[in-house]
mmCIF file of C-alpha atoms in Angstrom:
data_model
loop_
_atom_site.group_PDB
_atom_site.id
_atom_site.type_symbol
_atom_site.label_atom_id
_atom_site.label_comp_id
_atom_site.label_asym_id
_atom_site.label_seq_id
_atom_site.Cartn_x
_atom_site.Cartn_y
_atom_site.Cartn_z
ATOM 1 C CA MET A 4 163.645 49.474 105.173
ATOM 2 C CA ASN A 5 166.917 47.919 106.258
ATOM 3 C CA LYS A 6 169.355 50.513 104.922
ATOM 4 C CA HIS A 7 172.383 48.331 105.519
ATOM 5 C CA LEU A 8 170.919 45.327 103.768
ATOM 6 C CA PHE A 9 169.972 47.499 100.793
ATOM 7 C CA GLU A 10 173.486 48.901 100.624
ATOM 8 C CA TYR A 11 175.026 45.427 100.786
ATOM 9 C CA LEU A 12 172.750 44.119 98.059
ATOM 10 C CA LEU A 13 173.801 47.002 95.830
ATOM 11 C CA ARG A 14 177.429 45.975 96.326
ATOM 12 C CA LEU A 15 176.693 42.404 95.284
ATOM 13 C CA GLY A 16 174.338 43.392 92.488
ATOM 14 C CA ASP A 17 176.490 46.168 91.052
ATOM 15 C CA ASP A 18 179.644 44.013 91.054
ATOM 16 C CA SER A 19 177.739 41.438 89.010
ATOM 17 C CA LEU A 20 176.097 43.985 86.741
ATOM 18 C CA ILE A 21 179.265 45.858 85.858
ATOM 19 C CA ILE A 22 181.543 42.862 85.364
ATOM 20 C CA GLY A 23 178.747 41.247 83.346
ATOM 21 C CA HIS A 24 178.588 44.354 81.185
ATOM 22 C CA ARG A 25 182.353 44.365 80.706
ATOM 23 C CA LEU A 26 182.280 40.716 79.608
ATOM 24 C CA SER A 27 179.387 41.420 77.265
ATOM 25 C CA GLU A 28 181.563 43.971 75.474
ATOM 26 C CA TRP A 29 183.540 40.987 74.162
ATOM 27 C CA CYS A 30 180.507 39.600 72.364
ATOM 28 C CA GLY A 31 181.538 39.185 68.750
ATOM 29 C CA HIS A 32 185.127 40.190 69.525
ATOM 30 C CA GLY A 33 186.390 37.075 71.331
ATOM 31 C CA PRO A 34 189.820 35.768 70.350
ATOM 32 C CA ILE A 35 188.226 32.568 69.080
ATOM 33 C CA LEU A 36 184.640 31.555 68.509
ATOM 34 C CA GLU A 37 184.576 29.134 71.455
ATOM 35 C CA GLU A 38 185.917 31.714 73.902
ATOM 36 C CA ASP A 39 183.561 34.335 72.536
ATOM 37 C CA ILE A 40 180.650 32.084 73.499
ATOM 38 C CA ALA A 41 182.245 31.258 76.856
ATOM 39 C CA MET A 42 182.575 34.933 77.749
ATOM 40 C CA THR A 43 179.053 35.685 76.602
ATOM 41 C CA ASN A 44 177.770 32.797 78.736
ATOM 42 C CA MET A 45 179.593 34.224 81.737
ATOM 43 C CA ALA A 46 178.263 37.703 80.995
ATOM 44 C CA LEU A 47 174.746 36.286 81.012
ATOM 45 C CA ASP A 48 175.403 34.483 84.301
ATOM 46 C CA PHE A 49 176.433 37.774 85.868
ATOM 47 C CA ILE A 50 173.541 39.781 84.419
ATOM 48 C CA GLY A 51 171.233 37.034 85.712
ATOM 49 C CA GLN A 52 172.762 37.290 89.180
ATOM 50 C CA ALA A 53 172.464 41.065 89.056
ATOM 51 C CA THR A 54 168.800 40.766 88.145
ATOM 52 C CA THR A 55 167.978 38.505 91.095
ATOM 53 C CA ILE A 56 170.034 40.521 93.559
ATOM 54 C CA LEU A 57 168.700 43.905 92.430
ATOM 55 C CA GLU A 58 165.137 42.562 92.457
ATOM 56 C CA TYR A 59 165.655 41.683 96.075
ATOM 57 C CA ALA A 60 167.324 45.045 96.727
ATOM 58 C CA ALA A 61 164.292 46.803 95.247
ATOM 59 C CA LYS A 62 162.030 44.778 97.520
ATOM 60 C CA VAL A 63 164.129 45.634 100.567
ATOM 61 C CA GLU A 64 164.144 49.306 99.628
ATOM 62 C CA ASN A 65 160.382 49.261 99.149
ATOM 63 C CA ALA A 66 160.328 52.638 97.425
ATOM 64 C CA GLY A 67 158.516 51.742 94.233
ATOM 65 C CA ARG A 68 161.687 51.042 92.239
ATOM 66 C CA ASP A 69 162.246 47.735 90.497
ATOM 67 C CA ALA A 70 165.461 45.969 89.446
ATOM 68 C CA ASP A 71 165.497 47.780 86.102
ATOM 69 C CA ALA A 72 165.192 51.155 87.783
ATOM 70 C CA LEU A 73 168.131 50.274 90.014
ATOM 71 C CA ALA A 74 170.244 49.011 87.128
ATOM 72 C CA PHE A 75 169.431 51.695 84.593
ATOM 73 C CA LEU A 76 168.337 54.807 86.415
ATOM 74 C CA ARG A 77 170.808 55.459 89.183
ATOM 75 C CA TYR A 78 173.592 58.003 88.922
ATOM 76 C CA GLU A 79 177.242 57.131 89.020
ATOM 77 C CA ARG A 80 177.790 57.938 92.677
ATOM 78 C CA GLU A 81 174.926 55.633 93.632
ATOM 79 C CA TYR A 82 176.687 52.563 92.265
ATOM 80 C CA ARG A 83 178.479 50.426 94.812
ATOM 81 C CA ASN A 84 180.634 48.116 92.689
ATOM 82 C CA VAL A 85 184.361 47.811 93.337
ATOM 83 C CA LEU A 86 186.723 49.657 91.018
ATOM 84 C CA LEU A 87 188.205 46.360 89.805
ATOM 85 C CA VAL A 88 185.112 45.328 87.842
ATOM 86 C CA GLU A 89 184.804 48.621 85.959
ATOM 87 C CA GLN A 90 188.389 48.564 84.668
ATOM 88 C CA PRO A 91 188.540 48.448 80.850
ATOM 89 C CA ASN A 92 188.888 45.150 79.041
ATOM 90 C CA GLU A 93 192.053 46.314 77.233
ATOM 91 C CA ASP A 94 193.139 42.929 75.899
ATOM 92 C CA PHE A 95 192.237 39.320 76.607
ATOM 93 C CA ALA A 96 194.928 38.975 79.286
ATOM 94 C CA VAL A 97 193.659 41.985 81.241
ATOM 95 C CA THR A 98 190.081 40.738 80.955
ATOM 96 C CA MET A 99 190.940 37.226 82.155
ATOM 97 C CA VAL A 100 193.192 38.374 84.982
ATOM 98 C CA ARG A 101 190.491 40.816 86.141
ATOM 99 C CA GLN A 102 187.988 37.990 85.951
ATOM 100 C CA PHE A 103 190.235 35.661 87.881
ATOM 101 C CA LEU A 104 190.940 38.170 90.679
ATOM 102 C CA PHE A 105 187.206 38.735 91.002
ATOM 103 C CA ASP A 106 186.107 35.076 90.753
ATOM 104 C CA ALA A 107 188.651 34.090 93.400
ATOM 105 C CA PHE A 108 186.877 36.561 95.702
ATOM 106 C CA ARG A 109 183.331 35.699 94.690
ATOM 107 C CA LYS A 110 183.625 31.965 95.268
ATOM 108 C CA PRO A 111 184.475 32.043 98.993
ATOM 109 C CA LEU A 112 182.054 34.940 99.435
ATOM 110 C CA TYR A 113 179.142 32.971 97.999
ATOM 111 C CA GLU A 114 180.198 29.889 99.951
ATOM 112 C CA ALA A 115 179.909 31.908 103.140
ATOM 113 C CA LEU A 116 176.709 33.681 102.078
ATOM 114 C CA GLN A 117 175.043 30.295 101.654
ATOM 115 C CA ASN A 118 174.860 30.240 105.449
ATOM 116 C CA SER A 119 173.254 33.668 105.676
ATOM 117 C CA SER A 120 170.424 34.016 108.157
ATOM 118 C CA ASP A 121 168.615 35.852 105.352
ATOM 119 C CA GLU A 122 166.993 33.051 103.352
ATOM 120 C CA GLN A 123 166.808 35.039 100.159
ATOM 121 C CA ILE A 124 170.541 35.791 100.225
ATOM 122 C CA ALA A 125 171.351 32.175 101.074
ATOM 123 C CA ALA A 126 169.302 30.990 98.083
ATOM 124 C CA ILE A 127 170.898 33.498 95.707
ATOM 125 C CA ALA A 128 174.358 32.459 96.940
ATOM 126 C CA GLU A 129 173.670 28.774 96.521
ATOM 127 C CA LYS A 130 172.505 29.196 92.942
ATOM 128 C CA SER A 131 175.247 31.646 91.976
ATOM 129 C CA LEU A 132 177.989 29.544 93.535
ATOM 130 C CA LYS A 133 177.577 26.850 90.894
ATOM 131 C CA GLU A 134 178.138 29.413 88.157
ATOM 132 C CA THR A 135 180.986 31.035 90.047
ATOM 133 C CA LYS A 136 182.892 27.775 90.505
ATOM 134 C CA TYR A 137 182.914 27.355 86.750
ATOM 135 C CA HIS A 138 183.931 30.971 86.167
ATOM 136 C CA LEU A 139 186.868 30.576 88.543
ATOM 137 C CA LYS A 140 187.962 27.354 86.889
ATOM 138 C CA HIS A 141 187.762 28.955 83.473
ATOM 139 C CA SER A 142 189.592 32.154 84.401
ATOM 140 C CA SER A 143 192.245 30.310 86.483
ATOM 141 C CA GLU A 144 193.082 28.020 83.611
ATOM 142 C CA TRP A 145 193.407 30.940 81.247
ATOM 143 C CA VAL A 146 195.658 32.846 83.635
ATOM 144 C CA ILE A 147 197.876 29.762 83.894
ATOM 145 C CA ARG A 148 197.938 29.255 80.136
ATOM 146 C CA LEU A 149 198.717 32.890 79.440
ATOM 147 C CA GLY A 150 201.296 33.261 82.201
ATOM 148 C CA ASP A 151 203.008 29.987 81.458
ATOM 149 C CA GLY A 152 202.531 30.268 77.706
ATOM 150 C CA THR A 153 204.614 32.198 75.221
ATOM 151 C CA GLU A 154 206.900 35.068 76.014
ATOM 152 C CA GLU A 155 204.312 37.489 74.658
ATOM 153 C CA SER A 156 201.379 36.029 76.568
ATOM 154 C CA HIS A 157 203.448 35.989 79.764
ATOM 155 C CA GLU A 158 204.347 39.617 79.317
ATOM 156 C CA LYS A 159 200.730 40.597 78.748
ATOM 157 C CA ALA A 160 199.496 38.585 81.722
ATOM 158 C CA GLN A 161 202.152 40.119 83.972
ATOM 159 C CA TYR A 162 201.181 43.583 82.750
ATOM 160 C CA ALA A 163 197.570 42.758 83.623
ATOM 161 C CA ILE A 164 198.493 41.700 87.169
ATOM 162 C CA ASP A 165 200.672 44.768 87.639
ATOM 163 C CA THR A 166 197.880 47.047 86.410
ATOM 164 C CA LEU A 167 195.004 45.486 88.333
ATOM 165 C CA TRP A 168 196.689 44.583 91.610
ATOM 166 C CA ARG A 169 196.061 48.037 93.120
ATOM 167 C CA TYR A 170 192.306 47.414 92.904
ATOM 168 C CA THR A 171 192.283 44.111 94.798
ATOM 169 C CA ASP A 172 192.420 45.597 98.283
ATOM 170 C CA GLU A 173 188.978 47.088 97.838
ATOM 171 C CA LEU A 174 187.376 43.667 97.396
ATOM 172 C CA PHE A 175 187.719 43.329 101.158
ATOM 173 C CA PHE A 176 186.385 46.762 102.045
ATOM 174 C CA GLU A 177 184.278 46.699 105.198
ATOM 175 C CA ASN A 178 182.486 49.420 107.106
ATOM 176 C CA GLU A 179 179.528 49.849 109.467
ATOM 177 C CA VAL A 180 177.247 48.183 106.905
ATOM 178 C CA ASP A 181 179.155 44.936 107.282
ATOM 179 C CA ALA A 182 179.407 45.263 111.042
ATOM 180 C CA ALA A 183 175.645 45.674 111.385
ATOM 181 C CA LEU A 184 174.805 42.780 109.063
ATOM 182 C CA GLN A 185 177.486 40.538 110.547
ATOM 183 C CA SER A 186 175.960 40.972 113.986
ATOM 184 C CA GLU A 187 172.772 39.427 112.600
ATOM 185 C CA ASN A 188 174.673 36.670 110.736
ATOM 186 C CA ILE A 189 173.371 37.967 107.430
ATOM 187 C CA VAL A 190 176.834 38.409 105.920
ATOM 188 C CA PRO A 191 180.251 36.956 106.747
ATOM 189 C CA SER A 192 183.419 38.707 107.814
ATOM 190 C CA LEU A 193 185.679 39.299 104.818
ATOM 191 C CA ILE A 194 188.829 38.457 106.775
ATOM 192 C CA PRO A 195 188.698 34.654 106.239
ATOM 193 C CA ILE A 196 187.483 35.293 102.704
ATOM 194 C CA ARG A 197 190.561 37.348 102.058
ATOM 195 C CA GLU A 198 192.741 34.485 103.335
ATOM 196 C CA GLU A 199 191.039 32.099 100.966
ATOM 197 C CA TRP A 200 191.407 34.577 98.104
ATOM 198 C CA GLN A 201 195.082 35.010 98.883
ATOM 199 C CA LYS A 202 195.573 31.247 98.841
ATOM 200 C CA THR A 203 193.880 30.823 95.451
ATOM 201 C CA VAL A 204 195.658 33.785 93.904
ATOM 202 C CA THR A 205 199.076 32.756 95.214
ATOM 203 C CA ALA A 206 198.679 29.181 93.964
ATOM 204 C CA VAL A 207 197.385 30.087 90.506
ATOM 205 C CA LEU A 208 199.868 32.883 89.899
ATOM 206 C CA ALA A 209 202.721 30.631 90.999
ATOM 207 C CA GLU A 210 201.619 27.979 88.524
ATOM 208 C CA ALA A 211 201.276 30.695 85.906
ATOM 209 C CA THR A 212 204.862 31.823 86.661
ATOM 210 C CA LEU A 213 203.512 35.319 87.301
ATOM 211 C CA THR A 214 204.853 37.608 89.992
ATOM 212 C CA ILE A 215 202.620 39.228 92.575
ATOM 213 C CA PRO A 216 203.494 42.917 92.724
ATOM 214 C CA GLN A 217 205.064 44.084 95.933
ATOM 215 C CA ASN A 218 202.498 45.839 98.056
ATOM 216 C CA GLY A 219 202.301 49.372 96.863
ATOM 217 C CA TRP A 220 199.626 51.995 96.803
ATOM 218 C CA LYS A 221 196.076 50.674 96.808
ATOM 219 C CA GLN A 222 193.131 52.366 95.158
ATOM 220 C CA GLN A 223 189.610 52.270 96.525
ATOM 221 C CA GLY A 224 186.392 54.241 96.364
ATOM 222 C CA GLY A 225 183.854 52.183 94.459
ATOM 223 C CA ARG A 226 182.144 50.836 97.572
ATOM 224 C CA THR A 227 181.417 54.389 98.664
ATOM 225 C CA GLY A 228 180.380 55.591 95.222
ATOM 226 C CA LEU A 229 183.648 57.234 94.200
ATOM 227 C CA HIS A 230 184.353 55.613 90.878
ATOM 228 C CA SER A 231 186.986 55.849 88.189
ATOM 229 C CA GLU A 232 186.019 57.667 85.005
ATOM 230 C CA ASN A 233 185.417 54.253 83.419
ATOM 231 C CA LEU A 234 182.067 53.815 85.114
ATOM 232 C CA GLY A 235 180.732 56.961 83.463
ATOM 233 C CA TYR A 236 181.367 55.496 80.028
ATOM 234 C CA ILE A 237 179.830 52.179 81.035
ATOM 235 C CA LEU A 238 176.692 53.867 82.343
ATOM 236 C CA ALA A 239 176.411 56.058 79.268
ATOM 237 C CA GLU A 240 176.129 52.916 77.183
ATOM 238 C CA LEU A 241 174.164 50.863 79.698
ATOM 239 C CA GLN A 242 171.599 53.564 80.425
ATOM 240 C CA TYR A 243 171.281 55.227 77.055
ATOM 241 C CA MET A 244 168.031 53.535 76.044
ATOM 242 C CA GLN A 245 166.211 54.121 79.312
ATOM 243 C CA ARG A 246 167.414 57.723 79.491
ATOM 244 C CA ALA A 247 166.517 58.513 75.899
ATOM 245 C CA TYR A 248 163.243 56.571 75.879
ATOM 246 C CA PRO A 249 162.020 56.371 79.489
ATOM 247 C CA GLY A 250 160.074 53.208 80.253
ATOM 248 C CA MET A 251 160.983 51.653 76.931
ATOM 249 C CA LYS A 252 160.471 47.888 76.705
ATOM 250 C CA TRP A 253 161.362 45.361 74.020
ATOM 251 C CA MET B 2 195.610 35.502 68.806
ATOM 252 C CA SER B 3 195.528 32.907 66.094
ATOM 253 C CA ASN B 4 194.000 29.492 66.463
ATOM 254 C CA ALA B 5 195.798 28.204 63.391
ATOM 255 C CA ASN B 6 197.854 25.794 65.454
ATOM 256 C CA TRP B 7 195.169 24.644 67.820
ATOM 257 C CA PRO B 8 194.105 21.090 67.155
ATOM 258 C CA LEU B 9 190.576 20.184 66.194
ATOM 259 C CA TRP B 10 188.505 18.125 68.629
ATOM 260 C CA GLU B 11 185.405 16.035 68.082
ATOM 261 C CA VAL B 12 182.758 16.482 70.740
ATOM 262 C CA PHE B 13 180.441 13.783 72.063
ATOM 263 C CA ILE B 14 177.588 14.592 74.429
ATOM 264 C CA ARG B 15 175.443 12.275 76.515
ATOM 265 C CA SER B 16 172.028 13.823 76.800
ATOM 266 C CA LYS B 17 170.930 11.813 79.805
ATOM 267 C CA GLN B 18 171.789 8.896 82.026
ATOM 268 C CA GLY B 19 171.597 5.563 80.223
ATOM 269 C CA LEU B 20 171.997 6.885 76.703
ATOM 270 C CA SER B 21 175.259 6.760 74.831
ATOM 271 C CA HIS B 22 177.437 9.724 73.940
ATOM 272 C CA LYS B 23 176.546 11.137 70.545
ATOM 273 C CA HIS B 24 178.742 13.109 68.207
ATOM 274 C CA VAL B 25 177.508 16.711 68.148
ATOM 275 C CA GLY B 26 180.244 18.608 66.333
ATOM 276 C CA SER B 27 183.797 19.791 66.598
ATOM 277 C CA LEU B 28 185.775 22.725 67.923
ATOM 278 C CA ARG B 29 189.281 24.050 68.348
ATOM 279 C CA ALA B 30 191.170 24.000 71.638
ATOM 280 C CA ALA B 31 194.768 24.029 72.820
ATOM 281 C CA ASP B 32 194.403 20.985 75.049
ATOM 282 C CA ALA B 33 191.887 18.416 76.262
ATOM 283 C CA GLN B 34 190.848 20.439 79.311
ATOM 284 C CA MET B 35 190.117 23.489 77.194
ATOM 285 C CA ALA B 36 188.271 21.311 74.713
ATOM 286 C CA VAL B 37 185.929 20.026 77.424
ATOM 287 C CA GLU B 38 185.291 23.558 78.657
ATOM 288 C CA ASN B 39 184.713 24.906 75.189
ATOM 289 C CA ALA B 40 182.375 22.012 74.497
ATOM 290 C CA ARG B 41 180.507 22.838 77.685
ATOM 291 C CA ASP B 42 180.116 26.431 76.560
ATOM 292 C CA VAL B 43 179.346 25.780 72.932
ATOM 293 C CA TYR B 44 177.302 22.588 73.033
ATOM 294 C CA THR B 45 175.559 22.374 76.420
ATOM 295 C CA ARG B 46 174.304 25.917 76.973
ATOM 296 C CA ARG B 47 170.735 24.839 76.304
ATOM 297 C CA SER B 48 170.886 21.862 78.672
ATOM 298 C CA GLU B 49 171.784 19.408 75.943
ATOM 299 C CA GLY B 50 173.864 17.147 78.103
ATOM 300 C CA ILE B 51 175.255 15.805 81.344
ATOM 301 C CA SER B 52 178.527 14.342 80.133
ATOM 302 C CA ILE B 53 181.111 15.326 77.543
ATOM 303 C CA TRP B 54 183.781 13.382 75.701
ATOM 304 C CA VAL B 55 186.327 15.022 73.464
ATOM 305 C CA VAL B 56 188.643 13.230 71.072
ATOM 306 C CA GLN B 57 191.288 14.845 68.965
ATOM 307 C CA SER B 58 190.110 14.669 65.385
ATOM 308 C CA ASN B 59 193.567 13.425 64.379
ATOM 309 C CA ASP B 60 193.012 10.345 66.501
ATOM 310 C CA VAL B 61 189.857 9.361 64.690
ATOM 311 C CA PHE B 62 190.666 6.807 62.047
ATOM 312 C CA ALA B 63 187.939 6.786 59.457
ATOM 313 C CA SER B 64 186.920 4.465 56.671
ATOM 314 C CA ASP B 65 187.866 5.542 53.196
ATOM 315 C CA PRO B 66 184.896 6.995 51.270
ATOM 316 C CA SER B 67 186.333 5.697 48.000
ATOM 317 C CA GLU B 68 185.957 2.165 49.300
ATOM 318 C CA ALA B 69 182.291 2.639 50.054
ATOM 319 C CA ASP B 70 181.142 0.319 47.283
ATOM 320 C CA SER B 71 183.184 -2.607 48.537
ATOM 321 C CA LEU B 72 182.562 -1.895 52.219
ATOM 322 C CA TYR B 73 178.852 -1.128 52.383
ATOM 323 C CA GLU B 74 177.102 -2.082 49.193
ATOM 324 C CA PRO B 75 177.432 -5.841 49.683
ATOM 325 C CA ALA B 76 175.187 -5.535 52.742
ATOM 326 C CA ASP B 77 172.381 -3.949 50.738
ATOM 327 C CA SER B 78 171.464 -7.243 49.067
ATOM 328 C CA LYS B 79 171.386 -9.235 52.310
ATOM 329 C CA VAL B 80 167.958 -8.387 53.598
ATOM 330 C CA TYR B 81 167.886 -11.642 55.570
ATOM 331 C CA ARG B 82 170.263 -10.003 58.042
ATOM 332 C CA HIS B 83 167.406 -7.848 59.244
ATOM 333 C CA PRO B 84 165.283 -9.791 61.716
ATOM 334 C CA THR B 85 162.081 -8.857 59.924
ATOM 335 C CA PHE B 86 160.985 -12.393 59.021
ATOM 336 C CA TYR B 87 159.892 -13.293 62.514
ATOM 337 C CA ASP B 88 156.422 -12.868 63.895
ATOM 338 C CA VAL B 89 156.681 -10.989 67.129
ATOM 339 C CA PRO B 90 154.322 -12.609 69.642
ATOM 340 C CA ASP B 91 151.596 -10.386 71.070
ATOM 341 C CA GLY B 92 152.489 -8.842 74.373
ATOM 342 C CA ILE B 93 156.147 -8.256 73.547
ATOM 343 C CA SER B 94 156.750 -4.568 73.736
ATOM 344 C CA HIS B 95 159.739 -2.397 72.870
ATOM 345 C CA MET B 96 160.573 -4.281 69.679
#
């Protein structure tokens, strides 16, 4: 198997799976009915992306595991999602800002992955990009409304940016996996993607009258399997059924 | 968050090219842009449409139900307004 490709697919798949799970936690708790449905729709988009990506990962691994086994039966250190997506929902502002910071990264990433020399990845990117464009629009508009809204919503949105900013550096984590796949034109360099991300984030936060925190300490670890304690709680809930009743279907 | 102050919007969806927009329901949103997005999420998630209109419910001026007898009943007795007294020639379809 192509170890690097497998690793990269886990990054893509786990980012989608975990942020999808976080959004799904809002189901029935949305601030208004319409937004509750919107967030559930987005959660389903992400779980759908995770399914396709992990199915492909399972095929690449070729070790008798399927997408479900990858999603539900790995241990914490085997997950490759960034720390940003596992951060708790806290309130609506934190959830939307987290979503926005992630969507602003995912859109240029998928745009670039559409040109992957790996046809399967290119197809996944093309399909997911349509969903991602909508997610980014939705989360950007909310960040602007919250930031440029009432005093209270501004304060909460600024708190969200201040809290989550330290996790944004990791979105652009690269190591030998990327180098190997980039040499075969399977994946893009994250440097231009970071520029694009920076542009989107700067423009939206300016319109939202929110302040970008001055560069301070940056947290990372998710890409190499070193997660925050939050992932443990997520997995406990996500994996409970399959751990308690192995092979259970419904 | 309270939606008490958010205006109500009427949602119209066009199911496919060539058909007209049809009223499908209403929702709450802070502004027109949010109304379109909410309508997309609430009313088109099962591929119901390809185009959305939203109109603030306040802007819809409706006929007064208490005037129904003077507005609509007079038409009931005027069956000749329905073109049902003509023989449609054979070979004319879609009538």
